[in-house]
PDB file of C-alpha atoms in Angstrom:
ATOM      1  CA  UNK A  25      13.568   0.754 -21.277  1.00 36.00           C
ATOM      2  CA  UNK A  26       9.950   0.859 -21.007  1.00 40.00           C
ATOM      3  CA  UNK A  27       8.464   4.183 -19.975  1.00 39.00           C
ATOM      4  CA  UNK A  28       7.224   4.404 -16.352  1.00 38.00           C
ATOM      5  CA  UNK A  29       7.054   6.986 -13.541  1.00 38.00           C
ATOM      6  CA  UNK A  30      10.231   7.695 -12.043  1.00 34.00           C
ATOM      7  CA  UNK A  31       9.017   7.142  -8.290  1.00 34.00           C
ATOM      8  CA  UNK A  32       8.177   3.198  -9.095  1.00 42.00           C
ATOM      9  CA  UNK A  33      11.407   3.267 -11.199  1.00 39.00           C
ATOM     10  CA  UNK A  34      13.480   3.925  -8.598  1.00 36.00           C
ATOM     11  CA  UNK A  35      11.391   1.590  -6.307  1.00 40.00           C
ATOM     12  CA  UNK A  36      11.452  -1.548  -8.521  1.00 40.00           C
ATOM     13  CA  UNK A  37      14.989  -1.388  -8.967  1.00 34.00           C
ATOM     14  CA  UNK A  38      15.433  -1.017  -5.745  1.00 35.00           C
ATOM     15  CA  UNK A  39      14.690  -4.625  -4.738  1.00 36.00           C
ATOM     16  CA  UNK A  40      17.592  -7.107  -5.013  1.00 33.00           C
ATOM     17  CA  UNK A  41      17.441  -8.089  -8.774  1.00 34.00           C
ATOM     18  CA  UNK A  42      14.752  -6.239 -10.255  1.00 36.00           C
ATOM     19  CA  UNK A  43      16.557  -5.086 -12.616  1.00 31.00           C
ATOM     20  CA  UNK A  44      16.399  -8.062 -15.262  1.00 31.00           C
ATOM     21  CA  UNK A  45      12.783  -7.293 -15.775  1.00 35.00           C
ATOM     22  CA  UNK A  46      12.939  -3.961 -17.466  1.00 35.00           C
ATOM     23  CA  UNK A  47      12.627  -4.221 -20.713  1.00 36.00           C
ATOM     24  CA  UNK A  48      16.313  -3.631 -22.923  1.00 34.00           C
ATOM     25  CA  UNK A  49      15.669  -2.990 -26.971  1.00 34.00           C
ATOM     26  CA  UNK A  50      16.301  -6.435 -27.836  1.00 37.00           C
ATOM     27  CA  UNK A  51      13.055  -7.586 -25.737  1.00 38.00           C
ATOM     28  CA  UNK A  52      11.086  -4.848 -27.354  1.00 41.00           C
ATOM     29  CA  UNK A  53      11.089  -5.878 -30.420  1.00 48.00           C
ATOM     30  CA  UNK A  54       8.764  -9.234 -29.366  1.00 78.00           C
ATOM     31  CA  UNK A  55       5.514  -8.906 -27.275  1.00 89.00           C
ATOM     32  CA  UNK A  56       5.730  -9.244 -23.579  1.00 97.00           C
ATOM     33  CA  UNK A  57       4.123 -11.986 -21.700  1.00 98.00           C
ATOM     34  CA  UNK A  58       2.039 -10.704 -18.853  1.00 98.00           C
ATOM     35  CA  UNK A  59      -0.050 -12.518 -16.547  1.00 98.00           C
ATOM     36  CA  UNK A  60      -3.405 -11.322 -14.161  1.00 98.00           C
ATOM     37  CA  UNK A  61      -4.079 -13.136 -11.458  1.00 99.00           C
ATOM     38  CA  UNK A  62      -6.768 -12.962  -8.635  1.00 98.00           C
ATOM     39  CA  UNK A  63      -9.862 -12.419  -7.219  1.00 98.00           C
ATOM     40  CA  UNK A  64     -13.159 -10.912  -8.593  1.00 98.00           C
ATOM     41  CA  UNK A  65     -11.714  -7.610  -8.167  1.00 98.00           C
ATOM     42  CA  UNK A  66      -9.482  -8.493 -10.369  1.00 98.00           C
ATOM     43  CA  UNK A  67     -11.226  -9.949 -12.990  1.00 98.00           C
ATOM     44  CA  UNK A  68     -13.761  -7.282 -13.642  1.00 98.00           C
ATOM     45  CA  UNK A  69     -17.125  -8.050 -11.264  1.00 98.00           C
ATOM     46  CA  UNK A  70     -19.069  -5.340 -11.550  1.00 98.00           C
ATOM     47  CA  UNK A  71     -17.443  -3.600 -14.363  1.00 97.00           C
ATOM     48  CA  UNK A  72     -20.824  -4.516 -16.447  1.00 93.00           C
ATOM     49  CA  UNK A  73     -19.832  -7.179 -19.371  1.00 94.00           C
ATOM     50  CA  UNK A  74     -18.050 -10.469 -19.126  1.00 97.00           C
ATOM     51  CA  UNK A  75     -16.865 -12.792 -21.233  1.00 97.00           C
ATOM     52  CA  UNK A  76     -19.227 -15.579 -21.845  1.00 97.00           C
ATOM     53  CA  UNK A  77     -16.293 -18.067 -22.196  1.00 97.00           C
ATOM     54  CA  UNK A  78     -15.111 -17.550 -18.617  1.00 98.00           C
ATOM     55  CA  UNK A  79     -18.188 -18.773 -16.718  1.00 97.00           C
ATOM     56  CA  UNK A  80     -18.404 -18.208 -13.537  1.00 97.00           C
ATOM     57  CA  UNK A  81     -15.220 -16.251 -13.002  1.00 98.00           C
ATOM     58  CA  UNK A  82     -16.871 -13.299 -14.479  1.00 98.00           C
ATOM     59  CA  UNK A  83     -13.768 -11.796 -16.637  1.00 98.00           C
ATOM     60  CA  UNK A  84     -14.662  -8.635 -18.081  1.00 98.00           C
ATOM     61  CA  UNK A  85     -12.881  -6.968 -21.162  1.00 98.00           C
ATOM     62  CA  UNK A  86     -12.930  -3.788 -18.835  1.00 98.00           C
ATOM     63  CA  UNK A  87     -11.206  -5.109 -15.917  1.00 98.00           C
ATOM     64  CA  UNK A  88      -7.901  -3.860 -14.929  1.00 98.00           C
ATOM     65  CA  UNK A  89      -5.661  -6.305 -16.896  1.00 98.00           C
ATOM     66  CA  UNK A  90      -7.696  -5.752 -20.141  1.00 98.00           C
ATOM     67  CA  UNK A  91      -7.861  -1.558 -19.989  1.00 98.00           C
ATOM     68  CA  UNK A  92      -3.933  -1.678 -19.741  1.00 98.00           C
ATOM     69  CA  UNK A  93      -3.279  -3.724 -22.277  1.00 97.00           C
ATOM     70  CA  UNK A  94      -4.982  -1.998 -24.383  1.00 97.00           C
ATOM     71  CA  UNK A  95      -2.960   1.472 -23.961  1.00 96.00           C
ATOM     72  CA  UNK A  96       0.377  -0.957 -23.497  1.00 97.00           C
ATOM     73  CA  UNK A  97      -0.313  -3.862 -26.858  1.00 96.00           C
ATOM     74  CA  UNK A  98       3.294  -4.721 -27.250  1.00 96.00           C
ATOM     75  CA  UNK A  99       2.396  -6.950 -23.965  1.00 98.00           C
ATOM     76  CA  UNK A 100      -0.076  -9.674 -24.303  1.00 98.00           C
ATOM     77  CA  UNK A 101      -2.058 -10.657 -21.955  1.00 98.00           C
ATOM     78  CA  UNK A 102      -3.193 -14.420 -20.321  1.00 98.00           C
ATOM     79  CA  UNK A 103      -5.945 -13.313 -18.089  1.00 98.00           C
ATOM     80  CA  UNK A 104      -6.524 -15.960 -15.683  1.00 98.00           C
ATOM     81  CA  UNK A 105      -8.401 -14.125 -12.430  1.00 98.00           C
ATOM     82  CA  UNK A 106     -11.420 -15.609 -11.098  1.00 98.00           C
ATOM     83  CA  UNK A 107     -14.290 -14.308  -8.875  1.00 98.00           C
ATOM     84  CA  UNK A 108     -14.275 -15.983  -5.599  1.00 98.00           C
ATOM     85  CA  UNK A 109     -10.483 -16.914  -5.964  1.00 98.00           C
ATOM     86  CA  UNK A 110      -8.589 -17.415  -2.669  1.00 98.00           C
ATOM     87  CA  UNK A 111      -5.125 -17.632  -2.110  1.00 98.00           C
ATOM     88  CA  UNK A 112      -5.132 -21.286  -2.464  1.00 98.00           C
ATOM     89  CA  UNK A 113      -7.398 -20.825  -5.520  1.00 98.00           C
ATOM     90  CA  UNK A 114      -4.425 -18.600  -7.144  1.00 98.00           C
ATOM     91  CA  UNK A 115      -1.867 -21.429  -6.088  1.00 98.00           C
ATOM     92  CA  UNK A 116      -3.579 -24.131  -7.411  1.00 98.00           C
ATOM     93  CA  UNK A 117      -5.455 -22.908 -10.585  1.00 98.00           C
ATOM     94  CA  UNK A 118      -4.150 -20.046 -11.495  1.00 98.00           C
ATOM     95  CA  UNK A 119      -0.199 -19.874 -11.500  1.00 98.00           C
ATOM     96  CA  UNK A 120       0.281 -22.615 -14.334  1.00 98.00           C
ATOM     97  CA  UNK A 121      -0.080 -19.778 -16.680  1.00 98.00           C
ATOM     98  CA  UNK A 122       3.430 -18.475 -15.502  1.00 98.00           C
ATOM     99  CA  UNK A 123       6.654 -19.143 -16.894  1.00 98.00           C
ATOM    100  CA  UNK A 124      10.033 -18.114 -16.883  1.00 98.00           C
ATOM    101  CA  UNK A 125       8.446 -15.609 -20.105  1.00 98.00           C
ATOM    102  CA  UNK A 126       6.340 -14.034 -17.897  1.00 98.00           C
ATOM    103  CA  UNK A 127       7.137 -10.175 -17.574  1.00 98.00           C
ATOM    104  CA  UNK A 128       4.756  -8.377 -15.646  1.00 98.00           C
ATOM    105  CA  UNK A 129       2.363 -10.313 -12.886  1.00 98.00           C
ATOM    106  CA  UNK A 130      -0.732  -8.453 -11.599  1.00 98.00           C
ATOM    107  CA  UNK A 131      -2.240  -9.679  -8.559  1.00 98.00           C
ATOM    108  CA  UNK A 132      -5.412  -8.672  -6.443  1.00 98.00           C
ATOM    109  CA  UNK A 133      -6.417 -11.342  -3.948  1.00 98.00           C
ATOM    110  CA  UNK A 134      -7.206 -11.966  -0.394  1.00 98.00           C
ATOM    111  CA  UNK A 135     -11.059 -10.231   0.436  1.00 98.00           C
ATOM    112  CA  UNK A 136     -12.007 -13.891   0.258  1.00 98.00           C
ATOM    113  CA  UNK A 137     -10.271 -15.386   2.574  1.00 98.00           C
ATOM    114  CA  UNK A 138     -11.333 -12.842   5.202  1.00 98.00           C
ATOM    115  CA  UNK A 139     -14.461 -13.371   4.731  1.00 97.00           C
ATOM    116  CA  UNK A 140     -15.553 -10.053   2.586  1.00 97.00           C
ATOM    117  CA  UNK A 141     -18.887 -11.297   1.410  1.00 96.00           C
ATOM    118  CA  UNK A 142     -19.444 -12.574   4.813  1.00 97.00           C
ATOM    119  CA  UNK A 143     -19.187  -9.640   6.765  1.00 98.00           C
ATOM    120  CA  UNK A 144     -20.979  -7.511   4.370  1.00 97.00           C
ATOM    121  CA  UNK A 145     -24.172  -9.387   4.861  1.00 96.00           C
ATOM    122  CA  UNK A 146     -23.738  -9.324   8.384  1.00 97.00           C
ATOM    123  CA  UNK A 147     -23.201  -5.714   8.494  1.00 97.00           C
ATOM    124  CA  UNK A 148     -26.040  -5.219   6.029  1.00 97.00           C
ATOM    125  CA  UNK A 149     -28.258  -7.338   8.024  1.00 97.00           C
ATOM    126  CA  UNK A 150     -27.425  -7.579  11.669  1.00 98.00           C
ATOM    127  CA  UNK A 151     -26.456  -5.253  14.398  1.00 98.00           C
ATOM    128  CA  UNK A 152     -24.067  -2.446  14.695  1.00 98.00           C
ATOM    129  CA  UNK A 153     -22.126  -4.536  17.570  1.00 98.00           C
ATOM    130  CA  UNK A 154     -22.262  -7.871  14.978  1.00 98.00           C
ATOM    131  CA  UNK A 155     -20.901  -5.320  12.372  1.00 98.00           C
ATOM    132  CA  UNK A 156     -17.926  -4.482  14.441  1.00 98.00           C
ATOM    133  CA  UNK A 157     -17.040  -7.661  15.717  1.00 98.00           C
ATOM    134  CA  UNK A 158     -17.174  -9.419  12.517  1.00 98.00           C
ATOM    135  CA  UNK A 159     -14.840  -6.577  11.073  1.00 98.00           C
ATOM    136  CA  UNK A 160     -12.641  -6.674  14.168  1.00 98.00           C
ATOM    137  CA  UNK A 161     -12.245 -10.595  13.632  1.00 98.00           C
ATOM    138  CA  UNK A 162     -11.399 -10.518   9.640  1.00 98.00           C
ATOM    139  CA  UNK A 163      -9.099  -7.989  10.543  1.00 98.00           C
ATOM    140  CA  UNK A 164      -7.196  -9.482  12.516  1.00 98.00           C
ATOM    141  CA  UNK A 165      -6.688 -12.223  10.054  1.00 98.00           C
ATOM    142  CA  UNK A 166      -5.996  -9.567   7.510  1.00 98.00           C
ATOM    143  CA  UNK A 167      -3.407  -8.291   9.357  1.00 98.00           C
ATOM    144  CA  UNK A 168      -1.987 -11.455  11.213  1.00 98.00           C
ATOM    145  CA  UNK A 169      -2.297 -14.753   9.241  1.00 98.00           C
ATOM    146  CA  UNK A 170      -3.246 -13.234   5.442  1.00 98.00           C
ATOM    147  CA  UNK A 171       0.489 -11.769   6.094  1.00 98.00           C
ATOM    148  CA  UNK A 172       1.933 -14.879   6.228  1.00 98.00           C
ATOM    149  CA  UNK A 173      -0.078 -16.804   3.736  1.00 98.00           C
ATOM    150  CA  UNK A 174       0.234 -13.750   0.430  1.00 98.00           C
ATOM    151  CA  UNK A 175       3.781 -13.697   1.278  1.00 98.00           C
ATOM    152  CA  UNK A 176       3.981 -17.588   0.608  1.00 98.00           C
ATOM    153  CA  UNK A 177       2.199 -16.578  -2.563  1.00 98.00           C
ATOM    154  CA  UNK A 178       4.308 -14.187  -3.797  1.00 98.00           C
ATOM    155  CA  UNK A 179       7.404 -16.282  -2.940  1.00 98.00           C
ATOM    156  CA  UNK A 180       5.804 -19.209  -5.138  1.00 98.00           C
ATOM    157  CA  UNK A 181       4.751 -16.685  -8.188  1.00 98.00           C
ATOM    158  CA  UNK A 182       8.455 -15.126  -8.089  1.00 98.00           C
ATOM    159  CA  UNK A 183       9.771 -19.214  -8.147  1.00 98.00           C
ATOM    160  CA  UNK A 184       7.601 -19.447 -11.531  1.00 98.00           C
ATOM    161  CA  UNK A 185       8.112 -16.309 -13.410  1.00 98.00           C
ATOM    162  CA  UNK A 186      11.747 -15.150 -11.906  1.00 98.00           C
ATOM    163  CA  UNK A 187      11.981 -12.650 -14.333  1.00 97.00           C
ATOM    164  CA  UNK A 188       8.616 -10.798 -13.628  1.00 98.00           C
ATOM    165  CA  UNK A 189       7.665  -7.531 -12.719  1.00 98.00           C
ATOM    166  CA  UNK A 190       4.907  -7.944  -9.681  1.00 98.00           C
ATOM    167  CA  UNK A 191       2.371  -5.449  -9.176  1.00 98.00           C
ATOM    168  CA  UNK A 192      -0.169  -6.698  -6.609  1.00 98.00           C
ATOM    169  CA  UNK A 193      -3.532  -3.701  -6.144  1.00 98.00           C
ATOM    170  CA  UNK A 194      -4.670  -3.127  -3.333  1.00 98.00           C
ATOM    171  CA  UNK A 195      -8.583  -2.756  -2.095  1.00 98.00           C
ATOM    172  CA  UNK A 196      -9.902   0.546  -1.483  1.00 98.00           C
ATOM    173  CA  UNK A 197     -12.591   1.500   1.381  1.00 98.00           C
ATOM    174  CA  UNK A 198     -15.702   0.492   0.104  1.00 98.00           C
ATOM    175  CA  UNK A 199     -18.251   3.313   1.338  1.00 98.00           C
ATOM    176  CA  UNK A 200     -18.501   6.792   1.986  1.00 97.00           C
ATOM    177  CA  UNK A 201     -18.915   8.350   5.061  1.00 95.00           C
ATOM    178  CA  UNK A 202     -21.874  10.504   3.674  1.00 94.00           C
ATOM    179  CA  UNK A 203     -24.963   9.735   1.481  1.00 96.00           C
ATOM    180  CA  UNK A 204     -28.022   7.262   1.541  1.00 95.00           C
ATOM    181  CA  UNK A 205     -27.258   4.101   0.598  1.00 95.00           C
ATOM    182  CA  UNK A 206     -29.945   2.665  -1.432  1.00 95.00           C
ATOM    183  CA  UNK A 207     -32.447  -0.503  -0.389  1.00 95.00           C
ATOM    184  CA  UNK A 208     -30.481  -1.325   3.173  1.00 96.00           C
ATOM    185  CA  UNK A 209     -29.119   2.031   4.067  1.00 96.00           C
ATOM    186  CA  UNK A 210     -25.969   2.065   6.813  1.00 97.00           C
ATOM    187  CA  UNK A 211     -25.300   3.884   9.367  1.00 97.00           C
ATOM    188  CA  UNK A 212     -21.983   5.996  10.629  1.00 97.00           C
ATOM    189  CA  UNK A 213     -20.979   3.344  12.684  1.00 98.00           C
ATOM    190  CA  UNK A 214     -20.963   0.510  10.084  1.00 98.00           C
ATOM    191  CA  UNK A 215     -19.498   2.544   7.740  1.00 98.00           C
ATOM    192  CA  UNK A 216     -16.899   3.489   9.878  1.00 98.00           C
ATOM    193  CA  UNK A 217     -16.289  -0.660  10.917  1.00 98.00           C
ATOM    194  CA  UNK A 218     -16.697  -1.470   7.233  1.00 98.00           C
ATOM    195  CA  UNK A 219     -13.721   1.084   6.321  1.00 98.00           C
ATOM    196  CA  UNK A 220     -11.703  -0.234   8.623  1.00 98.00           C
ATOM    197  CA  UNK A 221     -11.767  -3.704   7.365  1.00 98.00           C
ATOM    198  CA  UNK A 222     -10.987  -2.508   3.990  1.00 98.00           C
ATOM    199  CA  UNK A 223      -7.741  -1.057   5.383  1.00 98.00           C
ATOM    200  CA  UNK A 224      -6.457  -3.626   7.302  1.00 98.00           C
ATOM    201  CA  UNK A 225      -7.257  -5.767   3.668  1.00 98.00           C
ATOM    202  CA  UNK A 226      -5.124  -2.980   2.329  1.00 98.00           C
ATOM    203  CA  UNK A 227      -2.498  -2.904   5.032  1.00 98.00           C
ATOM    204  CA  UNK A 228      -1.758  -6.952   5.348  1.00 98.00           C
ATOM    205  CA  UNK A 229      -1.058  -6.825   1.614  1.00 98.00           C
ATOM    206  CA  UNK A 230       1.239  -4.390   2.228  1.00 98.00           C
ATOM    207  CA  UNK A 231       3.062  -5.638   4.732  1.00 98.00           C
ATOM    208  CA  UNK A 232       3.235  -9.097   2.949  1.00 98.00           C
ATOM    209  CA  UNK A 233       4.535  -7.129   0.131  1.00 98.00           C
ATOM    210  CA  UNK A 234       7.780  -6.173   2.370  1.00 98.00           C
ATOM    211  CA  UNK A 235       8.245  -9.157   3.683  1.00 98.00           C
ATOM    212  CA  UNK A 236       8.389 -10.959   0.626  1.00 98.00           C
ATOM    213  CA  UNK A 237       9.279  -8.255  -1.806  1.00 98.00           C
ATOM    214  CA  UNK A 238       7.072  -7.491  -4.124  1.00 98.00           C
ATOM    215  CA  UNK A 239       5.412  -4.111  -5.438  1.00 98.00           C
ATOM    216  CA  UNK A 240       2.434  -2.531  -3.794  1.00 98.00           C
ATOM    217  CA  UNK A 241      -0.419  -0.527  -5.605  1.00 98.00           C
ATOM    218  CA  UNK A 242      -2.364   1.233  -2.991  1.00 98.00           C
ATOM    219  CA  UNK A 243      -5.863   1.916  -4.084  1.00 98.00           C
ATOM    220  CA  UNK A 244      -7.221   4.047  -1.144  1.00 98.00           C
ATOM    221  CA  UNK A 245      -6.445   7.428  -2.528  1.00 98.00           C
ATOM    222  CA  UNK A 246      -7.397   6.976  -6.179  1.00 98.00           C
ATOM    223  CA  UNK A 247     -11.099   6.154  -4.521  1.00 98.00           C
ATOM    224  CA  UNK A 248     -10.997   9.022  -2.126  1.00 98.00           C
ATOM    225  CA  UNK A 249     -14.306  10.763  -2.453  1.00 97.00           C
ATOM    226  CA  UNK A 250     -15.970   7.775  -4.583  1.00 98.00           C
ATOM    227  CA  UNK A 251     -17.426   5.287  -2.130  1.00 98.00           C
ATOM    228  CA  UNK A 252     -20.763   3.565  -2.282  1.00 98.00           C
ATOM    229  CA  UNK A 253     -24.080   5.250  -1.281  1.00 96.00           C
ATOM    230  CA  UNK A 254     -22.352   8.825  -1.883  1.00 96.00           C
ATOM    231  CA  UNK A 255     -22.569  11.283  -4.293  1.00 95.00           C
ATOM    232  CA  UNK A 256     -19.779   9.735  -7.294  1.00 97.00           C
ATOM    233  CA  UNK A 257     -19.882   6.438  -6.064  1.00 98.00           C
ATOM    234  CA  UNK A 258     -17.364   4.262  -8.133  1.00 98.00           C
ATOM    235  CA  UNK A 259     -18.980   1.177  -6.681  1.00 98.00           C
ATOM    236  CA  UNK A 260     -21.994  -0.885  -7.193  1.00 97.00           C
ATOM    237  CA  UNK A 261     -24.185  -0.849  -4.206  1.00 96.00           C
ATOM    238  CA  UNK A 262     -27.509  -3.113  -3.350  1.00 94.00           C
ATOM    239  CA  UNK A 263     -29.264  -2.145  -6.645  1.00 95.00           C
ATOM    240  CA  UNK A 264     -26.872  -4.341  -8.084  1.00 96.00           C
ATOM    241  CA  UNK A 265     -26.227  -7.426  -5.405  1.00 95.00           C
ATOM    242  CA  UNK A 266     -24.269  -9.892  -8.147  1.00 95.00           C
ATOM    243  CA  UNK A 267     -21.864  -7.090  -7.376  1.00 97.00           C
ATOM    244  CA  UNK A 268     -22.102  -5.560  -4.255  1.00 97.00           C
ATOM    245  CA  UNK A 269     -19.378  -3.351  -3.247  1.00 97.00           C
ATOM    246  CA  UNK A 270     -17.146  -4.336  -6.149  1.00 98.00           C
ATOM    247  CA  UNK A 271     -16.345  -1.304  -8.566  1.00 98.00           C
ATOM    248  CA  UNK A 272     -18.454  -0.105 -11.276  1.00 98.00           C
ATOM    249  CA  UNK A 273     -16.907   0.664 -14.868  1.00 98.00           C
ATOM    250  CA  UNK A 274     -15.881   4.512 -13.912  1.00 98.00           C
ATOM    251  CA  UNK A 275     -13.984   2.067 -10.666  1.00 98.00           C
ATOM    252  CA  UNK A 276     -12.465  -0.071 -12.920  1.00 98.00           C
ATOM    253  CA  UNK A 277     -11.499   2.753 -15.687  1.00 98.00           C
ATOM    254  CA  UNK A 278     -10.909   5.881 -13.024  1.00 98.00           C
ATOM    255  CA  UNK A 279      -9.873   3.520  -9.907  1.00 98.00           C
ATOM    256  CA  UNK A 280      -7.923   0.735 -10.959  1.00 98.00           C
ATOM    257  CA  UNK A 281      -6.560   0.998 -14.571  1.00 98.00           C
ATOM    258  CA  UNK A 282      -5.912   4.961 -14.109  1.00 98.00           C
ATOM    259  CA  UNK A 283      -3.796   3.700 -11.372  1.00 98.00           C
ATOM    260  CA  UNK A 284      -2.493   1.265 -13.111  1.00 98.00           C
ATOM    261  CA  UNK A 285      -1.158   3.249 -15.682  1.00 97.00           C
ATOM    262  CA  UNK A 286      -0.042   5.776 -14.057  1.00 96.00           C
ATOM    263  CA  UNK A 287       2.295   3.259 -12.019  1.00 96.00           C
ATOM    264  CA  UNK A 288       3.946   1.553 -14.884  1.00 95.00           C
ATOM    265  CA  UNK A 289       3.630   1.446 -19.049  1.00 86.00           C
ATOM    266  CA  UNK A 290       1.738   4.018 -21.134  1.00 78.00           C
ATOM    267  CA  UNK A 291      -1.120   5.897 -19.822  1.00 68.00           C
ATOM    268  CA  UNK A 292      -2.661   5.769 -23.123  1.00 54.00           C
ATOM    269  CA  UNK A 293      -2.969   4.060 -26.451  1.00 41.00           C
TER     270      UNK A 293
END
């Protein structure tokens, strides 16, 4: 059996036949098959390289996916996220690359079909009242119909990789509460509206998560203390707008794959 914490041990095996995708000896001795799927938060955006041969999906070799593998090589890795990937995009493009080999999915996706860049430009650029209804609005979807439509994901990437260990991440809030942020500063208000948006991205994926079983990653804590325009910021803010809001390499390295790790395989190479 692969080595993981016993708290997501006990949790994955927990759900009604989880238990075919640990790892026995016999399995070990070949590579595992595992899959990334999702968004740009997924693939790396921000992180600060990509590779040239994924165009515009912007894959970086320190995303996530990449970072774990590379503490965890007896898996290998088909990365197939994509910046701007909705949950349609993930249906239709993206889970050919499963199979019935697959062993461990990764999934981060939905901040594009409510809207994210949207309402960050209108918060960035319109008034504190726009900034709240716009965040009211995608949060409702986020917590109404995104519900509905991940778990129809999630039931269609379990039908393709049956055997597979599914880890969907979470999004973190995006700003802290203190700080100047730099070429379009924002006040305590939009901050506050802004926050709240990222948690009810956070909270619909994990309620579609029990309703079609699957396992969550929250990523709040692990950015507690690091949002944009503060003092550690583990985000890239306007003074780099290909990337706004999405993590920075210490995101990617101390956010997501430190999580990651720490939630399942080795922690180091």
């Amino acid at each position: 059996m692969r080595k993981s914490t016993s708290v997501v041990a006990s949790a994955v095996l927990a759900f009604a036949g989880l238990a075919t995708m640990v790892n026995t000896p016999a399995q070990a001795a070949t590579q595992a098959e595992y899959v990334a799927l999702g968004d740009s938060y997924a693939s790396g955006v921000g992180a600060g390289t990509y590779d040239a041969a994924s165009g515009d999906c912007r894959r970086s070799p320190s995303n996530y996916p990449h970072q774990w593998v590379a503490a965890n090589p007896e898996y290998t890795l088909d990365d197939v996220s994509c910046s701007g990937a909705t949950i349609a995009d993930v249906r239709n493009n993206q889970l050919s690359a499963l199979s019935s080999s697959t062993s461990l999915v990764t999934l981060t996706v939905g901040g594009n079909d409510a809207q994210f860049s949207s309402v960050v430009k209108g918060c960035l650029t319109e008034s504190d009242s726009y900034c709240q209804t716009a965040t009211l609005w995608m949060s409702y979807y986020a917590q109404h119909q995104m519900v509905d439509d991940l778990a129809a994901l999630y039931k269609d990437i379990k039908a393709r990789a049956p055997h597979a260990l599914i880890l969907v991440f979470g999004y973190p809030q995006v700003l802290s509460s203190s700080g100047t942020c730099p070429v379009i500063d924002l006040d305590a208000a939009k901050r506050t509206y802004m926050n709240g948006f990222a948690d009810a991205l956070a909270e619909g994926t994990k309620a579609a998560s029990v309703k079609e079983p699957v396992y969550f990653v929250d990523m709040r804590r692990q950015f507690t203390g690091h949002g944009a325009c503060g003092s550690d910021s583990w985000f890239n803010d306007l003074t780099n707008a290909s990337a706004l809001f999405h993590p920075n390499l210490a995101g990617y390295t101390n956010g997501y794959a430190a999580k990651f790790k720490a939630t399942w395989g080795k922690s180091a190479s």
